[in-house]
Amino acid sequence: MKLLVCVTQTPETTANISFNADNTEFNTTGVNFIMNPYDEWYALVRALELKEAQGGSVTIINVGPATNDTVIRKGLAIGADDAVRINAEPKSSMFVAKQISEYAKQGNFDMVISGKESIDYNGASVAAMIAEYLDLPFISFGTKMEVNENIAIINRDIEGGEEVVEVATPFVLSAAKGMAEQRIPNMRGIMMAKRKPLNIIEPVAFDDPVAVVGYTLPSAKSAVKMVDPEDMDELVRLLHEEAKII
Amino acid sequence: MSNLNGKATHPTTSSKTDRFQGHDYYNVDDLLNEDHLLARDAVREWVKQEVSPIIESYSDRAECPKHLFKGLAEIGAFGPSLPAKYGCGGMDEIAYGIIMQELERGDSGIRSMASVQGSLVMYPIYRFGSEEQKMKYLPKLASGEMIGCFGLTEPDHGSNPSGMITNIRDDGDHVILNGAKMWITNSPVADIAVVWAKNEAGRIKGIIVEKGMKGFSAPEIHGKLSLRASITGELVFEDVRVPKANILPEVEGLKGPLSCLSKARYGIAWGAIGAAMDCYDSALRYSQERIQFGKPIGQFQLTQKKLAEMITEITKAQLLAWRLGTLANVGKATSAQISMAKRNNVHMALEIAREARQIHGGMGITNEYPIMRHMMNLETVLTYEGTHDIHLLITGMDVTGFNAFK
Ligand SMILES: Cc1cc2nc3c(=O)[nH]c(=O)nc-3n(C[C@H](O)[C@H](O)[C@H](O)COP(=O)(O)OP(=O)(O)OC[C@H]3O[C@@H](n4cnc5c(N)ncnc54)[C@H](O)[C@@H]3O)c2cc1C
């Protein structure tokens, strides 16, 4: 089984979010980056489990500049066999999907797997677009996957229940919580990762129809008011006069 | 949690949800390479998942979380800087230091489990053992299949190990081992002990004693109020017949155990930073959340003085450890330099624990926060692997040329 896993980097969940002066770019100063947890914990680990059970290979792919290499090394340390970085700023989901699909076309992969979304821009769209570019079936938000020969049975969370689908390889999948469990890289893995190939390739030309116009931060949360549990009158008064909800 | 008049103003989260964040005031991360950062993050993650949720309870009960030996092995915390050939990490000394820092951020006892196994058991076998001994023991020690301990200290010989009375006598293919060792980390759960004993000529030799050898026992020491999650015991040898093949062939004299201690002390110099950071991190957060006189206590100058001095000391300790690691990577860290870093950084951590305890007010004495546990642990760390004062004498001797020990 030949598997391609898309990994991206995202700011750490505790990072302070700010933008440049004209609000068109995310300010990365002082921000620590991590591998997108959905890519790492679910997509990559499930791919590794499949490889361990059935043989094959796991390649991770990232579209980004050289500063992403640490996150890529982490993927190799967790167990991927090799990695590809497409050397370009990941300007939009469509750009990223285009680049990954161009690479995937030549690779003859049985599955292309990504996390269900990145925890920064939350687009949840790259995997769908890759499927479209490759003209492959797309299963989103998979929470469980069993594979027999070339047939995969995938569970997806849907409102109020679960949907179970069957799909033949090759296909594109986005993985959600439940698909696998986080693996922490160990020291041997970290050292072995240095000897695994990380191929850097240049992007294909792409006329991006999408451009970011600007960002805004949500309005600050107002402070929490503590009310003495004995003082019901005060609580009612606040709900009525200040919150104006009763 | 509420105080007497029923108003909940204590921050409601405790150490049980581990909100630790690293602190890097001088961008020391820029001095580290990718291996170091990956190792740091991996161990930090492991500690958050495996250590933080359980450590207060094990420490309260004075019980060693033995299941963590396996986890420490899996993450690669046993002998990370020894070669891959023996199942180890093949990393550099800075990586080893950072691993110790992150483990001790969780608990000094957990770090002790790893530093004894790696620096005091695997390292002497690697450095002074025969190839057969290395192949026999190192992979099993690295994988946690075997646990080891290190027996140097005796009931009557602590700071002065050269006075030891534990001894071996020649007996054909075997030697007969007699004596007792005291304060031995991991001894009651260990499968092997690297024991230092004098031969007939009065020379110190290292010998691997295996659990189950007749006349060998390792009773636990109870009543420790420090390092409670780490198990400590004695080693008692009554005419134990040990094959000569278990003697470490490549070393004789005190430099054997002392070179192991140098390794472990080096790790402690880093480890203490972890404990200090955890205390600082908790105090900083508490100072922003705890309201008194209508403001967060972090707004008062006296609290700021404490926090500012803490981060200053942590930053100095980080740079000391980094420089020491850089020297160690090229084999140039002297044992006197290691003594200075161990002494400085452990003392720094203990002082920070005490200040952090004050910032937490009454909450600081409870096990809702890690402070008191770190503080109690650090009392051991200040004493073992060479006491605070002994390291001072080492520096004193190094700079004056005069030996003030005897
Ligand atoms: C929890 C724990 C775990 C340990 N684990 C191990 C282990 O795994 N293996 C092992 O071999 N040992 C271990 N030790 C032992 C530790 O290394 C010793 O406790 C330490 O070396 C001090 O020895 P001592 O306790 O006999 O104190 P002593 O040597 O009796 O010292 C008492 C005091 O006298 C001072 N002192 C001694 N000599 C001088 C001098 N010349 N000048 C000035 N002051 C002096 C000391 O600084 C100290 O303050 C452990 C100890 C503890 C508490």
XYZ file of C-alpha atoms and ligand atoms in Angstrom:
705
model
C 0.000 0.000 0.000
C 1.455 3.305 -1.112
C 0.236 6.148 1.041
C 0.620 9.893 0.745
C -0.081 11.951 3.871
C -0.495 15.716 3.685
C 0.939 17.527 6.695
C 0.946 21.191 7.459
C 2.238 23.304 10.276
C 0.043 25.474 12.452
C 0.704 27.883 15.298
C 0.770 26.308 18.736
C -2.671 26.422 20.328
C -1.521 28.909 22.963
C 0.080 31.310 20.444
C -0.869 34.982 20.490
C -2.583 35.772 17.214
C -1.908 39.126 15.565
C -1.653 40.531 12.050
C 0.592 42.939 10.216
C -0.218 46.645 10.008
C -2.711 46.443 7.132
C -4.259 43.195 8.456
C -3.394 41.160 5.383
C -0.854 38.811 6.904
C -0.546 36.733 10.039
C 2.311 37.961 12.206
C 4.563 34.995 12.910
C 7.032 36.772 15.208
C 7.441 34.855 18.432
C 4.996 32.168 17.336
C 5.942 28.521 17.787
C 4.711 26.109 15.183
C 3.567 22.535 15.548
C 2.399 19.870 13.142
C -1.328 20.224 12.571
C -2.721 17.740 15.129
C -5.320 16.292 12.754
C -2.556 15.500 10.249
C -0.217 14.143 12.895
C -2.433 12.190 15.263
C -4.992 10.833 12.834
C -3.887 10.933 9.195
C -0.228 10.060 9.671
C -0.656 7.523 12.450
C -3.431 5.630 10.637
C -1.270 5.532 7.527
C 1.624 4.131 9.562
C -0.641 1.503 11.097
C -1.777 0.398 7.633
C 1.793 0.194 6.454
C 2.803 -1.805 9.523
C -0.078 -4.225 8.992
C 0.147 -4.640 5.228
C 3.519 -3.356 4.109
C 4.098 -0.499 1.701
C 5.300 3.002 2.286
C 4.203 6.288 3.791
C 5.318 9.536 2.178
C 4.520 12.852 3.798
C 4.063 15.966 1.716
C 4.035 19.621 2.687
C 3.764 22.819 0.696
C 5.840 25.449 2.416
C 9.187 27.174 2.898
C 12.312 25.649 4.460
C 11.179 26.728 7.930
C 8.646 23.888 7.756
C 11.404 21.282 7.763
C 11.300 20.772 11.540
C 7.667 19.751 11.368
C 8.443 17.485 8.412
C 11.289 15.869 10.381
C 8.854 15.202 13.145
C 6.667 13.279 10.703
C 9.698 11.243 9.649
C 10.608 10.711 13.303
C 7.128 9.362 13.997
C 7.698 6.847 11.214
C 7.068 8.108 7.671
C 9.532 6.673 5.153
C 10.248 9.783 3.166
C 9.039 13.314 2.690
C 8.443 15.846 -0.037
C 8.361 19.583 0.440
C 7.065 21.745 -2.347
C 9.064 24.872 -1.928
C 6.454 27.638 -1.968
C 4.389 29.800 0.362
C 1.074 27.994 0.857
C -0.982 30.972 -0.263
C -4.405 29.378 -0.494
C -6.064 25.986 -0.139
C -6.442 25.777 -3.877
C -2.779 26.512 -4.475
C -1.779 23.840 -1.973
C -4.210 21.304 -3.431
C -2.931 22.003 -6.932
C 0.693 21.457 -5.904
C 0.002 18.272 -3.968
C -2.157 16.805 -6.708
C 0.519 17.469 -9.332
C 2.947 15.485 -7.214
C 0.414 12.770 -6.385
C -0.363 12.218 -10.073
C 3.093 10.809 -10.665
C 3.169 8.704 -7.515
C 0.489 6.081 -8.055
C -0.703 6.320 -4.464
C -3.427 4.073 -3.095
C -4.604 6.760 -0.718
C -3.991 10.421 -0.124
C -4.832 11.231 3.505
C -4.927 14.548 5.320
C -6.296 15.755 8.612
C -9.908 16.942 8.479
C -8.751 20.564 8.708
C -5.839 22.638 9.897
C -6.373 24.190 13.293
C -5.374 27.651 12.060
C -7.353 28.515 8.927
C -9.895 25.692 9.392
C -10.591 25.507 5.674
C -11.183 21.734 5.597
C -10.905 22.074 1.846
C -7.444 20.962 0.682
C -8.251 17.258 0.649
C -11.509 17.790 -1.255
C -9.726 19.878 -3.861
C -6.963 17.290 -4.242
C -9.633 14.671 -4.922
C -11.168 16.952 -7.503
C -7.855 17.606 -9.248
C -7.079 13.891 -9.268
C -10.617 12.935 -10.166
C -10.752 10.518 -7.235
C -13.472 9.739 -4.686
C -13.280 11.835 -1.532
C -14.333 10.743 1.945
C -14.359 13.517 4.520
C -14.079 13.442 8.317
C -13.319 9.718 8.601
C -13.193 8.513 12.199
C -12.356 4.873 11.533
C -11.003 2.938 8.584
C -10.552 -0.769 7.970
C -8.860 -1.876 4.789
C -9.175 -5.239 3.083
C -7.192 -5.649 -0.128
C -8.194 -2.568 -2.099
C -11.494 -1.943 -0.303
C -11.742 0.454 2.599
C -14.652 0.644 5.019
C -14.723 4.114 6.525
C -16.890 5.461 9.337
C -17.784 9.135 9.306
C -19.440 11.146 12.033
C -22.652 12.707 10.850
C -25.190 14.759 12.745
C -26.739 12.460 15.326
C -24.989 9.304 14.217
C -22.488 7.649 11.973
C -22.279 6.862 8.298
C -20.319 3.858 7.050
C -19.038 3.970 3.505
C -17.155 1.571 1.311
C -14.679 2.799 -1.235
C -12.087 1.197 -3.472
C -8.577 2.548 -3.724
C -7.356 4.941 -4.915
C -9.173 7.649 -2.964
C -8.657 10.765 -0.874
C -9.578 10.811 2.810
C -9.656 13.487 5.486
C -9.186 12.065 8.965
C -10.886 13.176 12.178
C -10.619 12.266 15.849
C -10.978 8.534 16.427
C -9.066 7.479 13.326
C -5.921 6.694 15.349
C -4.077 7.734 18.468
C -1.223 10.157 18.813
C 2.268 8.682 18.685
C 5.083 10.551 20.353
C 8.329 10.218 18.398
C 11.114 8.532 20.335
C 14.797 9.395 20.323
C 15.738 6.653 17.873
C 13.045 7.859 15.509
C 14.332 11.410 15.765
C 17.852 10.269 14.898
C 16.698 7.973 12.100
C 14.652 10.802 10.595
C 17.875 12.570 9.707
C 18.793 9.801 7.313
C 15.408 9.623 5.602
C 14.991 11.438 2.299
C 13.368 14.867 2.279
C 12.956 15.838 -1.367
C 12.469 19.474 -2.111
C 10.705 20.244 -5.364
C 9.711 23.495 -6.960
C 6.014 24.361 -7.424
C 4.191 24.238 -10.736
C 2.919 27.533 -12.076
C -0.574 28.315 -10.849
C -2.756 31.327 -11.350
C -4.502 31.546 -7.998
C -8.084 32.777 -8.316
C -8.303 33.327 -4.560
C -6.589 36.145 -2.673
C -6.904 37.097 0.985
C -8.278 40.602 1.406
C -7.782 40.912 5.144
C -8.092 39.443 8.618
C -9.813 40.670 11.747
C -9.650 39.395 15.305
C -12.832 38.474 17.149
C -13.913 41.144 19.634
C -12.404 40.582 23.053
C -14.416 38.506 25.492
C -15.821 40.605 28.315
C -14.726 39.746 31.829
C -16.557 37.113 33.841
C -18.633 38.455 36.692
C -18.748 36.267 39.802
C -21.980 36.255 41.744
C -22.263 34.892 45.255
C -24.293 31.647 45.077
C -26.437 32.900 47.976
C -27.320 36.122 46.182
C -30.017 35.096 43.708
C -31.512 38.580 43.538
C -28.235 39.981 42.281
C -27.990 37.234 39.647
C -31.497 37.940 38.406
C -30.839 41.663 38.396
C -27.654 41.216 36.323
C -29.330 38.887 33.850
C -32.165 41.358 33.483
C -30.415 44.714 33.518
C -26.946 44.025 32.175
C -27.152 40.882 30.061
C -30.746 41.747 29.100
C -31.634 38.124 28.494
C -34.515 37.795 30.952
C -12.581 25.713 45.720
C -13.837 28.479 47.907
C -12.549 30.336 50.907
C -14.437 30.969 54.102
C -16.813 33.640 52.869
C -17.778 31.464 49.934
C -16.247 33.590 47.183
C -14.270 31.504 44.735
C -11.267 33.526 43.762
C -8.668 30.772 43.624
C -7.856 29.812 40.087
C -9.788 26.607 39.610
C -7.307 24.739 37.481
C -4.503 22.946 39.224
C -1.442 20.981 38.303
C -3.813 18.157 37.369
C -4.335 19.815 34.040
C -0.763 20.430 33.077
C -0.699 23.866 31.478
C 3.082 24.089 31.428
C 4.726 26.186 28.765
C 8.462 26.397 28.255
C 10.254 29.628 29.061
C 13.023 30.934 26.863
C 13.768 34.524 27.715
C 17.091 34.688 25.861
C 16.049 32.701 22.779
C 18.244 29.796 23.822
C 16.196 27.741 21.366
C 18.164 29.470 18.601
C 21.278 27.759 19.983
C 19.652 24.351 19.684
C 19.374 22.178 16.603
C 16.430 20.287 15.201
C 17.254 17.087 17.151
C 17.256 19.012 20.397
C 13.943 20.703 19.693
C 12.265 17.503 18.552
C 13.594 15.642 21.594
C 12.468 18.418 23.917
C 8.956 18.539 22.492
C 8.598 14.757 22.456
C 9.621 14.348 26.085
C 7.529 17.331 27.150
C 4.517 15.766 25.469
C 5.250 12.409 27.064
C 5.525 13.986 30.502
C 2.220 15.796 30.028
C 0.514 12.576 29.048
C 2.154 10.045 31.320
C 3.664 11.827 34.302
C 1.637 14.916 35.172
C -1.721 13.165 35.573
C -0.400 10.615 38.070
C 2.635 12.053 39.762
C 0.996 13.786 42.719
C -0.809 10.643 43.687
C 2.264 8.392 43.448
C 4.329 10.940 45.297
C 1.666 11.242 48.027
C 1.645 7.487 48.480
C 5.445 7.281 48.273
C 5.079 4.774 45.489
C 7.255 4.412 42.424
C 5.230 4.440 39.174
C 7.066 1.358 37.932
C 5.068 1.223 34.724
C 6.934 4.350 33.638
C 10.196 2.427 33.246
C 8.724 0.923 30.087
C 7.510 4.308 28.883
C 10.878 5.937 29.571
C 12.510 3.179 27.546
C 10.073 3.588 24.665
C 10.594 7.311 24.428
C 14.346 6.667 24.447
C 15.268 8.244 27.779
C 17.688 5.479 28.798
C 21.173 6.248 27.562
C 20.089 8.537 24.709
C 23.682 9.539 23.986
C 25.044 5.988 23.772
C 25.408 4.390 20.309
C 22.479 2.997 18.327
C 24.376 -0.305 18.082
C 23.333 -1.046 21.659
C 19.745 0.028 21.194
C 20.400 3.600 22.293
C 19.744 6.960 20.678
C 23.189 8.037 19.460
C 22.321 11.635 20.326
C 24.613 14.353 21.564
C 25.069 15.601 25.113
C 22.785 18.590 24.700
C 19.950 16.309 23.625
C 20.616 14.159 26.686
C 20.547 17.267 28.885
C 17.287 18.486 27.405
C 15.660 15.113 27.936
C 16.661 15.293 31.602
C 15.320 18.850 31.816
C 11.928 17.794 30.531
C 11.735 14.715 32.743
C 12.614 16.727 35.826
C 10.046 19.321 34.799
C 7.662 16.471 35.546
C 9.393 15.181 38.668
C 12.955 14.791 39.943
C 12.162 11.180 40.852
C 11.196 10.321 37.287
C 14.366 11.989 36.058
C 16.297 9.958 38.632
C 14.839 6.723 37.268
C 16.267 7.677 33.890
C 19.577 9.169 34.958
C 20.483 6.192 37.112
C 19.650 3.744 34.339
C 21.426 5.752 31.635
C 24.352 7.474 33.298
C 25.119 5.260 36.252
C 24.365 1.795 34.892
C 24.523 1.829 31.100
C 27.332 4.343 30.877
C 29.863 2.402 33.035
C 29.044 -0.808 31.170
C 29.505 1.019 27.884
C 32.646 2.808 28.945
C 34.372 0.159 31.060
C 32.683 -3.093 30.097
C 33.835 -5.844 27.739
C 32.079 -6.211 24.388
C 30.280 -9.299 25.752
C 29.036 -7.342 28.757
C 27.861 -4.536 26.490
C 25.950 -6.870 24.201
C 24.529 -8.778 27.137
C 23.232 -5.843 29.135
C 22.964 -2.621 27.128
C 20.136 -3.486 24.718
C 18.045 -4.877 27.572
C 18.713 -1.836 29.722
C 17.878 0.492 26.829
C 14.584 -1.287 26.199
C 13.629 -1.310 29.867
C 13.546 -5.100 29.916
C 16.179 -4.808 32.631
C 16.377 -2.175 35.351
C 19.700 -1.288 36.898
C 21.022 0.528 39.926
C 24.355 1.987 40.982
C 25.931 1.163 44.319
C 28.619 3.520 45.514
C 27.399 5.177 48.751
C 27.701 3.158 51.955
C 26.119 3.743 55.362
C 29.408 5.123 56.676
C 30.835 6.501 53.434
C 28.804 9.099 51.582
C 30.814 12.149 50.610
C 33.959 10.110 51.072
C 33.421 7.061 48.848
C 37.119 6.193 48.760
C 36.757 5.010 52.347
C 34.338 2.271 51.240
C 34.513 -1.112 52.943
C 32.513 -3.206 50.458
C 35.042 -5.655 49.078
C 35.725 -8.552 46.731
C 37.997 -11.550 47.399
C 39.401 -13.807 44.726
C 37.800 -17.261 44.487
C 38.943 -18.954 41.255
C 36.514 -18.048 38.437
C 34.539 -16.013 40.919
C 34.957 -13.291 43.463
C 33.264 -13.202 46.869
C 31.494 -9.911 47.495
C 30.768 -8.580 50.991
C 29.487 -5.268 52.272
C 26.488 -2.953 52.117
C 25.435 0.015 50.053
C 22.947 2.641 51.167
C 20.620 5.156 49.468
C 20.556 3.295 46.191
C 18.018 4.601 43.679
C 15.994 1.812 41.998
C 17.706 -0.927 44.040
C 14.567 -2.796 45.228
C 13.274 -3.088 41.643
C 16.605 -3.557 39.893
C 17.621 -6.654 37.951
C 21.287 -5.715 38.092
C 23.459 -3.513 40.254
C 26.723 -1.907 39.186
C 28.587 -2.103 42.475
C 31.881 -0.492 43.378
C 34.005 -2.561 45.740
C 37.636 -2.833 46.786
C 39.770 -5.800 45.805
C 42.475 -7.367 47.994
C 44.915 -4.681 46.820
C 42.515 -1.992 48.031
C 41.743 -0.889 44.448
C 38.150 -0.003 43.557
C 36.588 -2.233 40.888
C 33.169 -2.151 39.257
C 31.185 -5.374 39.290
C 27.777 -6.315 37.898
C 25.685 -8.125 40.492
C 22.508 -9.815 39.317
C 19.272 -10.158 41.204
C 18.875 -13.689 42.557
C 22.557 -14.242 43.282
C 22.807 -16.020 46.590
C 23.478 -13.698 49.520
C 22.333 -10.569 47.683
C 19.323 -8.585 48.873
C 17.990 -5.069 48.263
C 15.584 -3.914 50.991
C 13.632 -0.709 50.462
C 14.276 2.424 52.505
C 11.018 3.867 53.827
C 10.093 7.205 55.308
C 11.588 9.444 52.618
C 9.955 12.874 52.514
C 11.736 13.710 49.271
C 11.894 11.983 45.876
C 8.911 9.957 46.991
C 8.019 8.700 43.528
C 11.491 7.208 43.143
C 12.239 3.977 44.940
C 15.388 3.885 47.081
C 16.941 0.988 48.917
C 20.014 -0.725 50.233
C 22.224 -3.352 48.657
C 23.354 -6.044 51.057
C 26.038 -8.562 50.065
C 26.763 -11.570 52.257
C 29.376 -13.783 50.643
C 27.879 -13.288 47.191
C 29.735 -15.361 44.581
C 29.932 -13.279 41.422
C 31.582 -14.620 38.236
C 34.772 -12.780 37.330
C 33.199 -12.228 33.925
C 30.968 -9.669 35.667
C 33.869 -7.410 36.625
C 34.162 -4.313 34.428
C 37.618 -4.909 32.944
C 38.546 -1.440 31.777
C 38.709 0.564 34.973
C 40.268 0.582 38.394
C 40.092 3.204 41.124
C 37.720 5.979 42.067
C 37.789 7.457 38.578
C 35.401 4.664 37.540
C 32.451 5.731 39.665
C 33.417 9.395 39.452
C 33.237 9.439 35.667
C 29.706 7.996 35.882
C 28.794 10.622 38.434
C 30.111 13.305 36.096
C 27.667 12.083 33.460
C 24.760 12.027 35.854
C 25.631 15.385 37.406
C 25.763 16.866 33.973
C 22.199 15.639 33.449
C 21.154 17.060 36.810
C 22.511 20.478 35.865
C 19.944 20.428 33.055
C 17.286 18.595 35.011
C 17.147 21.216 37.754
C 16.221 23.818 35.138
C 13.131 21.766 34.386
C 11.989 21.751 38.013
C 12.693 25.481 38.273
C 10.758 26.223 35.089
C 7.764 24.277 36.304
C 7.708 26.272 39.550
C 8.168 29.559 37.713
C 5.537 28.682 35.139
C 2.998 27.861 37.815
C 3.862 30.964 39.860
C 3.639 33.241 36.833
C 0.201 31.932 35.941
C -0.976 32.086 39.524
C 0.215 35.678 39.817
C -1.947 36.626 36.847
C -5.031 34.807 38.077
C -5.039 35.277 41.832
C -6.791 38.482 42.853
C -6.068 40.242 46.143
C -6.866 43.825 47.048
C -8.788 43.973 43.806
C -5.901 43.181 41.475
C -3.913 40.219 40.241
C -1.055 39.698 42.714
C 1.315 39.942 39.720
C 0.623 43.687 39.771
C 2.379 44.086 43.106
C 6.039 44.968 42.948
C 7.091 42.337 45.460
C 5.557 39.578 43.356
C 7.220 41.002 40.278
C 10.557 41.048 42.042
C 10.218 37.353 42.763
C 9.172 36.495 39.218
C 11.787 38.727 37.599
C 14.551 37.199 39.680
C 13.299 33.710 38.920
C 13.378 34.146 35.170
C 16.788 35.840 35.426
C 18.194 32.881 37.334
C 16.572 30.358 35.004
C 18.039 32.163 32.014
C 21.533 32.134 33.548
C 21.182 28.455 34.352
C 20.060 27.700 30.795
C 23.100 29.418 29.367
C 25.401 27.648 31.809
C 23.905 24.288 30.847
C 24.028 25.065 27.152
C 27.683 26.062 27.313
C 28.496 22.994 29.388
C 26.692 20.849 26.826
C 28.619 22.445 24.005
C 31.865 21.620 25.806
C 30.657 18.096 26.605
C 29.859 17.505 22.940
C 33.530 17.891 22.090
C 34.693 16.038 25.200
C 35.970 19.180 26.868
C 33.673 19.580 29.876
C 35.837 19.100 32.968
C 34.427 17.460 36.059
C 35.006 20.720 37.936
C 32.932 22.599 35.365
C 30.198 20.006 35.759
C 30.344 20.434 39.544
C 29.835 24.168 39.190
C 26.785 23.739 36.982
C 25.233 21.037 39.144
C 25.691 23.089 42.276
C 24.521 26.352 40.807
C 21.506 25.027 38.972
C 20.147 22.807 41.728
C 20.475 25.581 44.271
C 18.827 27.957 41.824
C 15.910 25.544 41.395
C 15.465 25.106 45.125
C 15.435 28.860 45.700
C 12.879 29.275 42.934
C 10.711 26.546 44.402
C 10.721 28.402 47.718
C 9.839 31.752 46.156
C 7.195 30.145 43.940
C 5.721 28.527 47.014
C 5.256 31.950 48.569
C 3.579 33.343 45.461
C 1.044 30.518 45.674
C 0.217 31.498 49.247
C -1.515 28.756 51.181
C -2.320 26.906 47.969
C 1.413 26.502 47.523
C 1.647 23.980 50.323
C -0.973 21.684 48.803
C -0.614 19.037 46.159
C -2.943 21.002 43.908
C 0.255 22.592 42.639
C 3.595 20.928 41.906
C 5.672 23.389 43.924
C 5.986 21.654 47.260
C 6.748 18.337 45.580
C 9.529 19.927 43.533
C 10.841 21.674 46.628
C 10.969 18.472 48.638
C 12.514 16.573 45.724
C 15.184 19.193 45.238
C 16.419 18.656 48.790
C 17.614 15.243 47.604
C 18.980 16.630 44.384
C 20.971 19.166 46.381
C 22.571 16.311 48.312
C 22.957 13.340 46.010
C 25.563 13.046 43.304
C 27.864 15.117 45.502
C 26.422 17.507 48.073
C 26.119 21.239 47.527
C 29.108 21.830 49.782
C 31.257 19.111 48.274
C 30.827 20.682 44.832
C 31.866 23.995 46.307
C 35.023 22.351 47.631
C 35.677 20.933 44.172
C 35.507 24.418 42.675
C 37.609 25.717 45.552
C 40.263 23.092 44.948
C 40.168 23.737 41.214
C 40.808 27.451 41.568
C 43.232 27.439 44.506
C 45.020 24.177 43.976
C 44.449 23.308 47.653
C 42.429 20.280 48.712
C 40.118 21.280 51.562
C 38.445 17.882 51.906
C 40.707 16.428 54.492
C 17.067 9.735 47.531
C 18.533 9.444 47.378
C 18.971 8.653 46.340
C 20.323 8.313 46.221
N 20.719 7.475 45.201
C 22.007 7.011 45.199
C 22.406 5.997 44.260
O 21.624 5.564 43.408
N 23.669 5.476 44.352
C 24.561 5.917 45.298
O 25.668 5.410 45.317
N 24.216 6.886 46.160
C 22.960 7.444 46.157
N 22.595 8.418 47.067
C 23.572 8.800 48.097
C 24.081 10.231 47.973
O 24.961 10.336 46.893
C 24.714 10.590 49.311
O 23.641 10.795 50.225
C 25.596 11.811 49.233
O 26.759 11.531 48.532
C 25.953 12.337 50.629
O 26.404 11.322 51.447
P 25.831 11.163 52.939
O 24.346 11.139 52.851
O 26.490 10.012 53.561
O 26.209 12.504 53.656
P 27.618 12.848 54.361
O 28.727 12.524 53.428
O 27.633 12.244 55.692
O 27.478 14.403 54.465
C 26.793 15.078 55.536
C 27.116 16.552 55.458
O 28.501 16.755 55.675
C 29.082 17.519 54.646
N 30.463 17.108 54.417
C 30.956 15.853 54.248
N 32.283 15.897 54.045
C 32.633 17.194 54.069
C 33.869 17.896 53.926
N 35.022 17.258 53.671
N 33.864 19.231 54.039
C 32.716 19.896 54.268
N 31.524 19.300 54.408
C 31.487 17.959 54.304
C 28.201 17.242 53.438
O 28.286 18.290 52.490
C 26.837 17.150 54.079
O 26.289 18.431 54.214
C 21.261 8.816 47.159
C 20.808 9.656 48.173
C 19.472 9.971 48.311
C 19.043 10.855 49.421
